[in-house]
PDB file of C-alpha atoms and ligand atoms in Angstrom:
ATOM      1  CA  UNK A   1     -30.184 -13.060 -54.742  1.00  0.00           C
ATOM      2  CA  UNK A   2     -28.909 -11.308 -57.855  1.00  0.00           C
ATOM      3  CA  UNK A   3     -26.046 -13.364 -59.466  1.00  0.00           C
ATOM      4  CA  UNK A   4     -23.234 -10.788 -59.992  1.00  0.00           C
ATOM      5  CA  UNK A   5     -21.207 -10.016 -61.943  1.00  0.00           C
ATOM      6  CA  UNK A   6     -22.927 -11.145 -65.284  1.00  0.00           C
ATOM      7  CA  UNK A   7     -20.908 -10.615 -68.338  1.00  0.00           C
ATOM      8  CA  UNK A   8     -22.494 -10.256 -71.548  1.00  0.00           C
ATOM      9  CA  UNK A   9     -20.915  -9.575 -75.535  1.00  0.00           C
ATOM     10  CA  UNK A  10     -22.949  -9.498 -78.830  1.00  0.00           C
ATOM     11  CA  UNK A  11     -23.349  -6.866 -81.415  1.00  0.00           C
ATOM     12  CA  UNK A  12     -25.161  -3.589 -81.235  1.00  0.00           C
ATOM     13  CA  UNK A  13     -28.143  -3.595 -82.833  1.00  0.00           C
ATOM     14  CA  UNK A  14     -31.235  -1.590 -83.893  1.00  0.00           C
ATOM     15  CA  UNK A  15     -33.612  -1.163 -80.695  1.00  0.00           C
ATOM     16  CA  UNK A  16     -37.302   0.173 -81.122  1.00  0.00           C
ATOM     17  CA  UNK A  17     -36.592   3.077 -82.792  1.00  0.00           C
ATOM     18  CA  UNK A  18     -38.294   5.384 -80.546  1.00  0.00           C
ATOM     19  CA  UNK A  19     -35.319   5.747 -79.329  1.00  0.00           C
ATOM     20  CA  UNK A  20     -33.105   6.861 -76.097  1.00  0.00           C
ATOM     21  CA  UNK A  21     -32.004   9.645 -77.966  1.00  0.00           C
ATOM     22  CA  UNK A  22     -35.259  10.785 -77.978  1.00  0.00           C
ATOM     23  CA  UNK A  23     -34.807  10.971 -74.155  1.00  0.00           C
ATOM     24  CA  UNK A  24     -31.376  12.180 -74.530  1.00  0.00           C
ATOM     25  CA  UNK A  25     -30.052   9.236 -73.003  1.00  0.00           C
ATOM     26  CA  UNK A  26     -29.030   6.827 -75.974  1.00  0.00           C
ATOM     27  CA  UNK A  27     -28.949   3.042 -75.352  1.00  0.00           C
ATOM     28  CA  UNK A  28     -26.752   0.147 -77.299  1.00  0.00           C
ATOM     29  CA  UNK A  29     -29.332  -2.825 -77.429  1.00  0.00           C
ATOM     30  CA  UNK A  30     -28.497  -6.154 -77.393  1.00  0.00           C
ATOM     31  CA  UNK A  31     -29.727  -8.835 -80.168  1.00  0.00           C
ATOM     32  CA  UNK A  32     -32.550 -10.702 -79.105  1.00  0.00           C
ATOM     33  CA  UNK A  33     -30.117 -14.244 -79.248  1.00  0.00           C
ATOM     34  CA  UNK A  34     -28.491 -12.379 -76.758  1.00  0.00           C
ATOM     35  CA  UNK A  35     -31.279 -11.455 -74.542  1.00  0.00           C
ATOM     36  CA  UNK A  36     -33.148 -14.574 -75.029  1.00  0.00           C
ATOM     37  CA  UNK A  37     -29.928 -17.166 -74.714  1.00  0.00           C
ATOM     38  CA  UNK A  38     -26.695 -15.309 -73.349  1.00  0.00           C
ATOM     39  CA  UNK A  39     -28.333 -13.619 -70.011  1.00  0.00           C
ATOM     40  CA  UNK A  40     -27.877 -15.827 -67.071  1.00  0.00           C
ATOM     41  CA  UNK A  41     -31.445 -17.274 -65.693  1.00  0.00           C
ATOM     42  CA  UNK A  42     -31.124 -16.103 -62.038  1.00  0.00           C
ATOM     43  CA  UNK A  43     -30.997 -12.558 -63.549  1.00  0.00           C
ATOM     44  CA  UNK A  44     -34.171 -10.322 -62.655  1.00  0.00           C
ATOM     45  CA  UNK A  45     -35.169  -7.270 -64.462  1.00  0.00           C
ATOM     46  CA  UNK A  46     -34.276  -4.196 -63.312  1.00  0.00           C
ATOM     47  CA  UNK A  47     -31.007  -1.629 -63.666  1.00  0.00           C
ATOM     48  CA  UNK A  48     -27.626  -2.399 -63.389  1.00  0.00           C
ATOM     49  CA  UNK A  49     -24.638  -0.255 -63.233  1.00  0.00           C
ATOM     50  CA  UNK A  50     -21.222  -1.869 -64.803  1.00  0.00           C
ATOM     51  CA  UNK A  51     -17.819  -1.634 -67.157  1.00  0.00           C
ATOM     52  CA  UNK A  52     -17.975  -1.957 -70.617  1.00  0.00           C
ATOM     53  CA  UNK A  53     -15.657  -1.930 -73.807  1.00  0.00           C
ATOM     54  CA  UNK A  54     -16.387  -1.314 -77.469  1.00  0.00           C
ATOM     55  CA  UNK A  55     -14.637  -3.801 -79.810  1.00  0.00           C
ATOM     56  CA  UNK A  56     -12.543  -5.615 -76.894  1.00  0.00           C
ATOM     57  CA  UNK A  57     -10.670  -2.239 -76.214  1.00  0.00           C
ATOM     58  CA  UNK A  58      -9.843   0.136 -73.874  1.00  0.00           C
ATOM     59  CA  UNK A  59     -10.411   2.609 -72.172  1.00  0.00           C
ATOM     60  CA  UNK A  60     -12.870   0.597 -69.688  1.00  0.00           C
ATOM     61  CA  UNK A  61     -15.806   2.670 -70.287  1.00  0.00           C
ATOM     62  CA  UNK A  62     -18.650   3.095 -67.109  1.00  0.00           C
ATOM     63  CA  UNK A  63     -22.543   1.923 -67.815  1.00  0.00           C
ATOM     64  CA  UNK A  64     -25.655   1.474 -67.016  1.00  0.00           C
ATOM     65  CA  UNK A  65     -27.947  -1.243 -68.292  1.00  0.00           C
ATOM     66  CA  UNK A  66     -31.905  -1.560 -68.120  1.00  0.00           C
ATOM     67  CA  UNK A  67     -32.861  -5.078 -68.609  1.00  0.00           C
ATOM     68  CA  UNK A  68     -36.506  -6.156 -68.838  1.00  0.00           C
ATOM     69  CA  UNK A  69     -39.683  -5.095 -70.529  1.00  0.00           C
ATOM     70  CA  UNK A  70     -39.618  -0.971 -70.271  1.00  0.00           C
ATOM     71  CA  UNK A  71     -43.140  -0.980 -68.195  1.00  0.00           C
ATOM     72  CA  UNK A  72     -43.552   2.754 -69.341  1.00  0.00           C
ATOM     73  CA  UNK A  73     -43.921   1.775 -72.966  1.00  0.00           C
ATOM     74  CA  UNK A  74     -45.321  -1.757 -72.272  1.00  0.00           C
ATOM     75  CA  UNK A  75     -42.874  -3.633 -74.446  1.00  0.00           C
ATOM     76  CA  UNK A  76     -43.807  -6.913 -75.986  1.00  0.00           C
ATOM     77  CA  UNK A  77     -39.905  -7.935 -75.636  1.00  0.00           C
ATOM     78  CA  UNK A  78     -37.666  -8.299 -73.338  1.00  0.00           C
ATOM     79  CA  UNK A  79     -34.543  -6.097 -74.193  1.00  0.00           C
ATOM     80  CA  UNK A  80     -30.600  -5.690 -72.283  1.00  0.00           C
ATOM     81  CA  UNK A  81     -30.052  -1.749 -73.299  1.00  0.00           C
ATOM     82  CA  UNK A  82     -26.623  -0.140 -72.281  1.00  0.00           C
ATOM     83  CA  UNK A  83     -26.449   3.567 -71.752  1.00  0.00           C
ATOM     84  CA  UNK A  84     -22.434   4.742 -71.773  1.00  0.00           C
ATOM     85  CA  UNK A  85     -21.573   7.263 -69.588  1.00  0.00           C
ATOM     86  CA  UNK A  86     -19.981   9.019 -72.241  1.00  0.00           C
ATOM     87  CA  UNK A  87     -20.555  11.699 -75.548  1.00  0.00           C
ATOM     88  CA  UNK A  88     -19.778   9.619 -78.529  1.00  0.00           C
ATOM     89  CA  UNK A  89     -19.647  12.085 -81.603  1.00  0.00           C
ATOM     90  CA  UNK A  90     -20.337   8.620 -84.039  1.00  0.00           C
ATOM     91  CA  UNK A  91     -23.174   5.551 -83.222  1.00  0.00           C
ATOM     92  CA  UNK A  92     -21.311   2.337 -82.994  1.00  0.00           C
ATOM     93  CA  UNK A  93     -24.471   0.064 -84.280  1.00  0.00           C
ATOM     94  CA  UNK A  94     -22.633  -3.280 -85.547  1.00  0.00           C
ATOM     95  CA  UNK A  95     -19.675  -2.891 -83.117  1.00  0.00           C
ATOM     96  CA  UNK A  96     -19.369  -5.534 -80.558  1.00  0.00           C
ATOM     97  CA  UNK A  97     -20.392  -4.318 -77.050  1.00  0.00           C
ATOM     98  CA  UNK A  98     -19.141  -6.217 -74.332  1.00  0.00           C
ATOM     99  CA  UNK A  99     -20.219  -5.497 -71.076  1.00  0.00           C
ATOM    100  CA  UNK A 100     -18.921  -6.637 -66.859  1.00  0.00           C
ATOM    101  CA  UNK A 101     -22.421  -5.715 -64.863  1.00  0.00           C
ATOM    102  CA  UNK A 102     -21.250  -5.483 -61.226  1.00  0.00           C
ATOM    103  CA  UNK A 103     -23.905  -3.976 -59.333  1.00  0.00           C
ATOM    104  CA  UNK A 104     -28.012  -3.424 -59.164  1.00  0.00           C
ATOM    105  CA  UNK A 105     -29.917  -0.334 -58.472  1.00  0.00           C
ATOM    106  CA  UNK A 106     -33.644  -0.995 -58.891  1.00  0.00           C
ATOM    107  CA  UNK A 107     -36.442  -2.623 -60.625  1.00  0.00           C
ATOM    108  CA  UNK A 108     -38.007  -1.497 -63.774  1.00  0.00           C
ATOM    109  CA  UNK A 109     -40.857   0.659 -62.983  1.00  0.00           C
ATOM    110  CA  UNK A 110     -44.059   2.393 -64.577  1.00  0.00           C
ATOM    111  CA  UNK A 111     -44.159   5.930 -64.285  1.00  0.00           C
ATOM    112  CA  UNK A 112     -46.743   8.846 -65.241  1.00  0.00           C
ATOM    113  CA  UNK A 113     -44.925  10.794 -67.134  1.00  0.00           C
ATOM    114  CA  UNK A 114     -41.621  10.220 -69.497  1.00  0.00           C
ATOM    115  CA  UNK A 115     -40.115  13.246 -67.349  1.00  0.00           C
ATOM    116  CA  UNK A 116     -40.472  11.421 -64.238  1.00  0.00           C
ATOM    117  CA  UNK A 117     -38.631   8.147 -66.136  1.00  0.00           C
ATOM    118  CA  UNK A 118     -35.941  10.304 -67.337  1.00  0.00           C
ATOM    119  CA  UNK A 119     -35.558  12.065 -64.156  1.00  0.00           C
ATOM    120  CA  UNK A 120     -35.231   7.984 -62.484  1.00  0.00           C
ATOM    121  CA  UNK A 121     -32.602   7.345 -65.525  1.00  0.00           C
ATOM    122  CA  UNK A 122     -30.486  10.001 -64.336  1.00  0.00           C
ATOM    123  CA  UNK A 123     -30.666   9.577 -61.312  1.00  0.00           C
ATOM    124  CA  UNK A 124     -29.457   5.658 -62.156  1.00  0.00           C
ATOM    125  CA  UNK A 125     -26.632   7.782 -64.071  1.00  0.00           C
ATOM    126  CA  UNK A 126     -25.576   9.485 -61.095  1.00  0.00           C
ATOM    127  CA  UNK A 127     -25.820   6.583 -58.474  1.00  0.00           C
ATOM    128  CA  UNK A 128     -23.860   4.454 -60.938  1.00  0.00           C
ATOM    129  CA  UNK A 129     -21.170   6.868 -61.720  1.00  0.00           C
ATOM    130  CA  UNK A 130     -20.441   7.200 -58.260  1.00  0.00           C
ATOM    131  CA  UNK A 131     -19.855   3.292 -57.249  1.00  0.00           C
ATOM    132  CA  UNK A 132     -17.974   2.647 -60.005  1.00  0.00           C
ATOM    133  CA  UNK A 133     -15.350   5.498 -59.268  1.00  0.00           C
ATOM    134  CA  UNK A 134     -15.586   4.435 -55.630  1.00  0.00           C
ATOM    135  CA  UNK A 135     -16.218   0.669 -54.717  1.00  0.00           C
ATOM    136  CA  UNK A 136     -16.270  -0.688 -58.121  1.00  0.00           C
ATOM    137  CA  UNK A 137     -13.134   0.651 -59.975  1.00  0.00           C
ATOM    138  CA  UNK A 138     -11.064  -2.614 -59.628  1.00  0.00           C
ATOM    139  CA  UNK A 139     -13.512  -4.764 -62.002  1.00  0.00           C
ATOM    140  CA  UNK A 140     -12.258  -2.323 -64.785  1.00  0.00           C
ATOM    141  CA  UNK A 141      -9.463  -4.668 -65.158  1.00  0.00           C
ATOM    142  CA  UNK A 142     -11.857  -7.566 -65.895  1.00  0.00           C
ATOM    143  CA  UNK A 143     -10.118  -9.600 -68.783  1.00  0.00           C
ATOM    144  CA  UNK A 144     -13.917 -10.422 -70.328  1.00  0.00           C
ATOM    145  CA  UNK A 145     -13.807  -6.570 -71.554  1.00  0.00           C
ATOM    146  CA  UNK A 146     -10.620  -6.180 -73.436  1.00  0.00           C
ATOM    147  CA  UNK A 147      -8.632  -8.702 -76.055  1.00  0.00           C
ATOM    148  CA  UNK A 148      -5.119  -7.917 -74.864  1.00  0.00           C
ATOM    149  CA  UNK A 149      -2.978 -10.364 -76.842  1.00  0.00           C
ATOM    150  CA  UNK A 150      -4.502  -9.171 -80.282  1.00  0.00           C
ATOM    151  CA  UNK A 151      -2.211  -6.273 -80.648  1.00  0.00           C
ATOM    152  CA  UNK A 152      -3.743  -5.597 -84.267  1.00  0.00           C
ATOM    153  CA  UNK A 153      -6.921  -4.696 -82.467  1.00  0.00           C
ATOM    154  CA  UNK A 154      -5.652  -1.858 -80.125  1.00  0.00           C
TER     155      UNK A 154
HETATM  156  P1  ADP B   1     -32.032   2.314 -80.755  1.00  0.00           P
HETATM  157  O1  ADP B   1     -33.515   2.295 -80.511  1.00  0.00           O
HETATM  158  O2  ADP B   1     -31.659   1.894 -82.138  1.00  0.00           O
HETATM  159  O3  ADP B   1     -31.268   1.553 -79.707  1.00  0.00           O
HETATM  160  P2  ADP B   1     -31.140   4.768 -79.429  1.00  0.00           P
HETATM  161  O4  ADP B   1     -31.813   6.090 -79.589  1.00  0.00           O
HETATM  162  O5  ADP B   1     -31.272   4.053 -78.123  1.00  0.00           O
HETATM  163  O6  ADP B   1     -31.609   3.863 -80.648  1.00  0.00           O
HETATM  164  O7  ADP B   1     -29.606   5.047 -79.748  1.00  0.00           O
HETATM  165  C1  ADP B   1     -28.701   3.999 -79.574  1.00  0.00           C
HETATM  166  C2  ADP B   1     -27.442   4.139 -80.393  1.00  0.00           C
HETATM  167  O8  ADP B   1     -26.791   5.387 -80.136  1.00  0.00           O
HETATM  168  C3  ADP B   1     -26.446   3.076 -79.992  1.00  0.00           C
HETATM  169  O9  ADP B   1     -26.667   1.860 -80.694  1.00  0.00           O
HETATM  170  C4  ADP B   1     -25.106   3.735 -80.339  1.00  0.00           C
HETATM  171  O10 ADP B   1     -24.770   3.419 -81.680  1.00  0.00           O
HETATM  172  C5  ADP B   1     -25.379   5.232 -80.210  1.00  0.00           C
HETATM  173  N1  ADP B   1     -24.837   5.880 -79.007  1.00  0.00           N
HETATM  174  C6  ADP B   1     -24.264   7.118 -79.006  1.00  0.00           C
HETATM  175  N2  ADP B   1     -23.855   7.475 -77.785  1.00  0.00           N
HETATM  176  C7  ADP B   1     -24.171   6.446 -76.944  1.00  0.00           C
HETATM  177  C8  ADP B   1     -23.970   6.232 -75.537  1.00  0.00           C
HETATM  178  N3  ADP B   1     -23.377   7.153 -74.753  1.00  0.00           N
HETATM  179  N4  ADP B   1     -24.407   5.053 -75.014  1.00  0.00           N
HETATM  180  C9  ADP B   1     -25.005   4.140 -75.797  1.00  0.00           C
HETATM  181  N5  ADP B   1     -25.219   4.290 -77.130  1.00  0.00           N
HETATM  182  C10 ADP B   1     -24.800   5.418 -77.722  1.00  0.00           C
HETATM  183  N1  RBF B   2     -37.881   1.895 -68.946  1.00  0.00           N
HETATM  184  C1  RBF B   2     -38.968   1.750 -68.168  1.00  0.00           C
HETATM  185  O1  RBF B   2     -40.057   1.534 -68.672  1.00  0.00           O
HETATM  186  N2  RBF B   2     -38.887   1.831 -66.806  1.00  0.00           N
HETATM  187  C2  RBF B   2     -37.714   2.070 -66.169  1.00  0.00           C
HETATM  188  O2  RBF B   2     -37.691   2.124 -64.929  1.00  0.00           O
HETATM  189  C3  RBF B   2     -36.545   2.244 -66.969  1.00  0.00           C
HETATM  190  N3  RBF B   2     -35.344   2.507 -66.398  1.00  0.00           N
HETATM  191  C4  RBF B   2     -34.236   2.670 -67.191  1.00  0.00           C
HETATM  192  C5  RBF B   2     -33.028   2.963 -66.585  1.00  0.00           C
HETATM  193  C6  RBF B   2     -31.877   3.142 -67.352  1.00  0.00           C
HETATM  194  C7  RBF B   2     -30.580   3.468 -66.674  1.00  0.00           C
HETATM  195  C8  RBF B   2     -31.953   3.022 -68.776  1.00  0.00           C
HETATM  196  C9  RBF B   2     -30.739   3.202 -69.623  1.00  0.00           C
HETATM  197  C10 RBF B   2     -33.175   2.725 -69.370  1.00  0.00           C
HETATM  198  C11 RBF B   2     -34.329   2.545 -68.594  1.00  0.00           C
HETATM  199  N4  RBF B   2     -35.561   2.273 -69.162  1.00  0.00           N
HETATM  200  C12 RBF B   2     -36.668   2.127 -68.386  1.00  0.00           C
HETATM  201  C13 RBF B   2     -35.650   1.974 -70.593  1.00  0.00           C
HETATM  202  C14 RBF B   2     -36.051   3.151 -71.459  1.00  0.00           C
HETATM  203  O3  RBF B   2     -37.445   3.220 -71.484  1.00  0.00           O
HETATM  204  C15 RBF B   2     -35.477   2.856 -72.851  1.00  0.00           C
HETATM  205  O4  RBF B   2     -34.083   2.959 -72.801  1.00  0.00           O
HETATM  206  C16 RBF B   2     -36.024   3.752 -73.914  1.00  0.00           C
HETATM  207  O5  RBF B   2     -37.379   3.497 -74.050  1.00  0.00           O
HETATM  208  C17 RBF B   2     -35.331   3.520 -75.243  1.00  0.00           C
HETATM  209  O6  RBF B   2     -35.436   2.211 -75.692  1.00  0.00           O
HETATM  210 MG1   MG B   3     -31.541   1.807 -77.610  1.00  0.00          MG
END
């Protein structure tokens, strides 16, 4: 049913401004030409938990990534947003995000109140954490995340 993996690259852009931070759980968005041409058609909405690099280098870094229309705020747009499972002390807007998404978790969903979707979101933290370290470490190694021949970029 869902076509996994699904790789996807492009630059990290501006989202909608209200922001993941705002719900303390910040989110690299993908350019439209990404959403609308790069993701692969047998894709559903929903959240997906996965490997991704900054700038084709290591470390592999764990994520999860909400793809759809964000049914709590009724979005106009589709949008690909990738939450890192990591601090980062600097934003990385106009880096190039690349990203191996290996499993899927849920659907997008509605809920009543933006505690209950960021109680859902970490929840999606938690589950996703814990497959990759268990039955999803080995796609770390995926060559799509990292440019190891161009020893100038690592
Ligand atoms: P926007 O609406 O512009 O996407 P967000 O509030 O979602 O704004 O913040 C996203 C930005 O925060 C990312 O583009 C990135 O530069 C930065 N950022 C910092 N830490 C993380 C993280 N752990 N995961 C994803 N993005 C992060
Ligand atoms: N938005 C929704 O409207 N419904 C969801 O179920 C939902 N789940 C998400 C799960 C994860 C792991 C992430 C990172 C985001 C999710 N979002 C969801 C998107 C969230 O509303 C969005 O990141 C913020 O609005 C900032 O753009
Ligand atoms: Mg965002």
């Amino acid at each position: 049913m869902h076509d996994l993996p699904f790789r996807l690259k492009g630059e990290v852009v501006k989202g909608f401004g209200r922001g993941g931070k705002e719900l303390g759980i910040p989110t690299a968005n993908f350019s439209d030409y990404v959403v609308d041409n790069c993701l692969p058609k047998s894709i559903q909405q929903g959240i997906y938990f996965g490997w991704a690099s900054l700038n084709g280098k290591r470390p592999p870094l764990k994520m999860v990534t909400s793809v759809g229309w964000n049914p709590f705020y009724q979005n106009t747009k589709r949008s690909i947003e990738t939450h890192i499972l990591q601090h980062f002390e600097e934003d990385f807007y106009g880096e190039e995000l690349r990203i191996v998404c290996v499993g899927y978790i849920r659907d997008e969903a509605d809920f009543e109140s933006v505690e209950e979707l960021i109680g859902a979101i970490q929840k999606d933290i938690e589950v996703s954490r814990k497959a990759l370290e268990e039955n999803f470490s080995h796609f770390k190694e995926d060559n799509f995340l990292f440019d190891e021949g161009d020893t100038s970029r690592n």
